[in-house]
Short mmCIF file of C-alpha atoms in Angstrom, two decimals:
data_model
loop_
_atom_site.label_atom_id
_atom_site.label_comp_id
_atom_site.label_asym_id
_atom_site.label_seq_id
_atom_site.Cartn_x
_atom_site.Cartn_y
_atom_site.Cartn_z
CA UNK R 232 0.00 0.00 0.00
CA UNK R 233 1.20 3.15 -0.99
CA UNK R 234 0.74 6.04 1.65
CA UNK R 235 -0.97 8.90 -0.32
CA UNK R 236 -0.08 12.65 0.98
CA UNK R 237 -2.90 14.34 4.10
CA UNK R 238 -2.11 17.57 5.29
CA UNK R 239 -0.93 18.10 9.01
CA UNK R 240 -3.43 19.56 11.63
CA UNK R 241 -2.20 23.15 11.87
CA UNK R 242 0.28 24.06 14.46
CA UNK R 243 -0.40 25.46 18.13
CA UNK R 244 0.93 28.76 18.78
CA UNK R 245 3.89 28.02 21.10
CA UNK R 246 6.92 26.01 19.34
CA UNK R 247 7.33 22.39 19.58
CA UNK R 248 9.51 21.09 21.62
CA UNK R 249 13.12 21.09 19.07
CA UNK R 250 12.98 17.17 18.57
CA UNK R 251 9.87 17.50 17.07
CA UNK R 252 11.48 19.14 14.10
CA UNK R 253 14.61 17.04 13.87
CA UNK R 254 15.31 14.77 11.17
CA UNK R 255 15.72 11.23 12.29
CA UNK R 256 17.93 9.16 10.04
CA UNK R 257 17.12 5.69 12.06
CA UNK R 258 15.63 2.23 10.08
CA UNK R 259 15.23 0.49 13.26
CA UNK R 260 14.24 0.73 17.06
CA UNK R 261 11.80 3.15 17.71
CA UNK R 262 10.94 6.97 16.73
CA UNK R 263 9.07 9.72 18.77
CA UNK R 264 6.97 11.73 17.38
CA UNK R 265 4.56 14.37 18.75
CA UNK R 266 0.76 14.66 17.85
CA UNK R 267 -0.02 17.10 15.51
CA UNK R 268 3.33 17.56 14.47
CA UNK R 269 5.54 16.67 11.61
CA UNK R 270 9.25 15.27 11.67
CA UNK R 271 11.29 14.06 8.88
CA UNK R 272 12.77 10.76 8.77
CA UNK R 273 15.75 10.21 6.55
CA UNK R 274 15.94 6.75 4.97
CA UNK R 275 20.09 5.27 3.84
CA UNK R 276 18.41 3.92 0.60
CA UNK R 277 15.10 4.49 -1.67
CA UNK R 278 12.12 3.79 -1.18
CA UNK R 279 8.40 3.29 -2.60
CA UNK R 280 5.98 2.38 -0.12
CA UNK R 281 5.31 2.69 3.44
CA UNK R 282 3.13 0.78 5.66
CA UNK R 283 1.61 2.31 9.07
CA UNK R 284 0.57 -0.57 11.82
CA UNK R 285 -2.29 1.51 13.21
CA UNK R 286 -2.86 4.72 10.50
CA UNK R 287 -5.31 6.14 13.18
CA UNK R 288 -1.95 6.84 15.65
CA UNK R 289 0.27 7.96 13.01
CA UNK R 290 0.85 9.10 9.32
CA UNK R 291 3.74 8.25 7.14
CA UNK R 292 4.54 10.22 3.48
CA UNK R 293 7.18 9.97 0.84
CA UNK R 294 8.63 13.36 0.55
CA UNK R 295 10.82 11.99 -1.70
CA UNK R 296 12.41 8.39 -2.42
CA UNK R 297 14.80 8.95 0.68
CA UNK R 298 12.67 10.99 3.01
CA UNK R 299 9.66 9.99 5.19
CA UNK R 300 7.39 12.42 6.79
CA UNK R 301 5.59 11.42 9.84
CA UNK R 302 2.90 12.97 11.67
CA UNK R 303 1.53 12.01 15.22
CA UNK R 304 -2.17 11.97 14.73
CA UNK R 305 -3.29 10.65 18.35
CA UNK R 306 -1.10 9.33 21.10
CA UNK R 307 -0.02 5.53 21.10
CA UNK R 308 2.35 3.40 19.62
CA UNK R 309 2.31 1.57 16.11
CA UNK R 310 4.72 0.52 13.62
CA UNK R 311 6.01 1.82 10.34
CA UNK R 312 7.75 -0.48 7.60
CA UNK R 313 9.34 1.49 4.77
CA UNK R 314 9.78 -1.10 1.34
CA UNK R 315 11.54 -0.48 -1.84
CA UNK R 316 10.88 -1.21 -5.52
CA UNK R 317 11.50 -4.78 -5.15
CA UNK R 318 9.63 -5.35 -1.72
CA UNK R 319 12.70 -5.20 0.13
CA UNK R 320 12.67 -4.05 3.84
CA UNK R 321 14.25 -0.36 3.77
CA UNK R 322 12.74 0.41 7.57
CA UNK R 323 11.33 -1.33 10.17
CA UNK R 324 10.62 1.46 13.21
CA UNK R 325 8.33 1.50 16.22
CA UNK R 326 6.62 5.25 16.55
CA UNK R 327 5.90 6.54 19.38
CA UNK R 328 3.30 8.84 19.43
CA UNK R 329 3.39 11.88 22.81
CA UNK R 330 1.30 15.20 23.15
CA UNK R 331 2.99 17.35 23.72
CA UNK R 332 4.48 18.97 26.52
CA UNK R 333 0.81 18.51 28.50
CA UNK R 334 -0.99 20.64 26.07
CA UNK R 335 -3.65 18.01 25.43
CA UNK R 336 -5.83 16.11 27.46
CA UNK R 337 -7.70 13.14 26.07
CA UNK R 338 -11.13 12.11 27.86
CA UNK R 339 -11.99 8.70 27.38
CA UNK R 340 -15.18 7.24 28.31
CA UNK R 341 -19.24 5.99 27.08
CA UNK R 342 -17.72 4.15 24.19
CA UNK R 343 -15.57 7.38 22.74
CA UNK R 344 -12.89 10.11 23.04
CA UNK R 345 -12.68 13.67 23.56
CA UNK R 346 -9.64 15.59 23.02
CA UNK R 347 -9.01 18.83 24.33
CA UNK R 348 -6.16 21.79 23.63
CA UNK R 349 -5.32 23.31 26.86
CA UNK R 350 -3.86 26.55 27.70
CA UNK R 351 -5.40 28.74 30.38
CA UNK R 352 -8.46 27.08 28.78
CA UNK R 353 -9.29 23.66 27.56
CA UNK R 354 -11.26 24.08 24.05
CA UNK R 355 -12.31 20.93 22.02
CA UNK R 356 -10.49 19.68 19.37
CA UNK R 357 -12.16 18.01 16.16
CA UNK R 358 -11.37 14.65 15.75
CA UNK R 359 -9.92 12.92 12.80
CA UNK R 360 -12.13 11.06 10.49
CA UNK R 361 -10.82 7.80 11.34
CA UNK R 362 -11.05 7.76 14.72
CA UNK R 363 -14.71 9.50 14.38
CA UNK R 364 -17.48 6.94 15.25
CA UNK R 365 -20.13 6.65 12.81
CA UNK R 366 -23.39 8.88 13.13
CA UNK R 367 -26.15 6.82 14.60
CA UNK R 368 -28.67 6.21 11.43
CA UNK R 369 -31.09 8.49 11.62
CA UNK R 370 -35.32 7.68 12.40
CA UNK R 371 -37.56 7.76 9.09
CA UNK R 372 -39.29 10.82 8.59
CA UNK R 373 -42.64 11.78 10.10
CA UNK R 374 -45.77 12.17 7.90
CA UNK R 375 -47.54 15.11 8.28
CA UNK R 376 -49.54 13.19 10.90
CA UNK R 377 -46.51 12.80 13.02
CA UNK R 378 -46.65 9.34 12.30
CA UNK R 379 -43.59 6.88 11.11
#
């Protein structure tokens, strides 16, 4: 499977903390990466596709054949395996995924998740589509009797 290009949720105001931004240039062990936020990985030889264990903790994107971008989309851990033309192993690296520096604050509970930016506030922050549960269907429509 070939990891098609999503754009990163946008930025807090403060800075990330300077790891955050560094490129990593490991193909094994494992990788941190903070939610929200992008970080280069720098791969020793090319590659073509790039496989995410759980896509709903992380995201993985060629930037090119030699560099990976990865984005920390809730916290956890997964794994990301980075193959070449042939379906050779390039990468094999655990991610793990951190909010950062305390500014979020996940609420879990009745079957769901709430996620929350916090600064002097807390204010809600909208989920990603795949971690989203489904609408419940909706009721048929009333007649003009009120009726089903």
């Amino acid at each position: 499977m070939t990891c098609t290009v999503l754009s990163a949720a946008q930025a807090a105001e403060e800075s990330p903390p300077s790891t955050a931004l560094e490129p990593s240039r490991q193909t094994e062990g494992v990788v941190r990466v903070i939610v929200d936020f992008a970080r280069p990985l720098i791969l020793a030889r090319p590659a073509s596709t790039l496989i995410i264990g759980n896509p709903a903790i992380a995201h993985a994107t060629l930037s090119d054949d030699k560099t990976v971008i990865l984005t920390g989309k809730t916290p956890g851990s997964t794994n990301l395996i980075v193959m070449d033309a042939q379906g050779g192993e390039v990468a094999n690296i655990v991610l793990d995924v951190v909010a950062a520096g305390g500014r979020l604050v996940t609420v879990h509970g009745g079957g769901g998740r709430s996620t929350y930016s916090c600064t002097e506030h807390c204010d809600p922050i909208q989920p990603s589509d795949e971690t989203t549960a489904p609408p419940p269907p909706s009721a048929p429509p009333l007649d003009e009797g009120g009726e089903q």
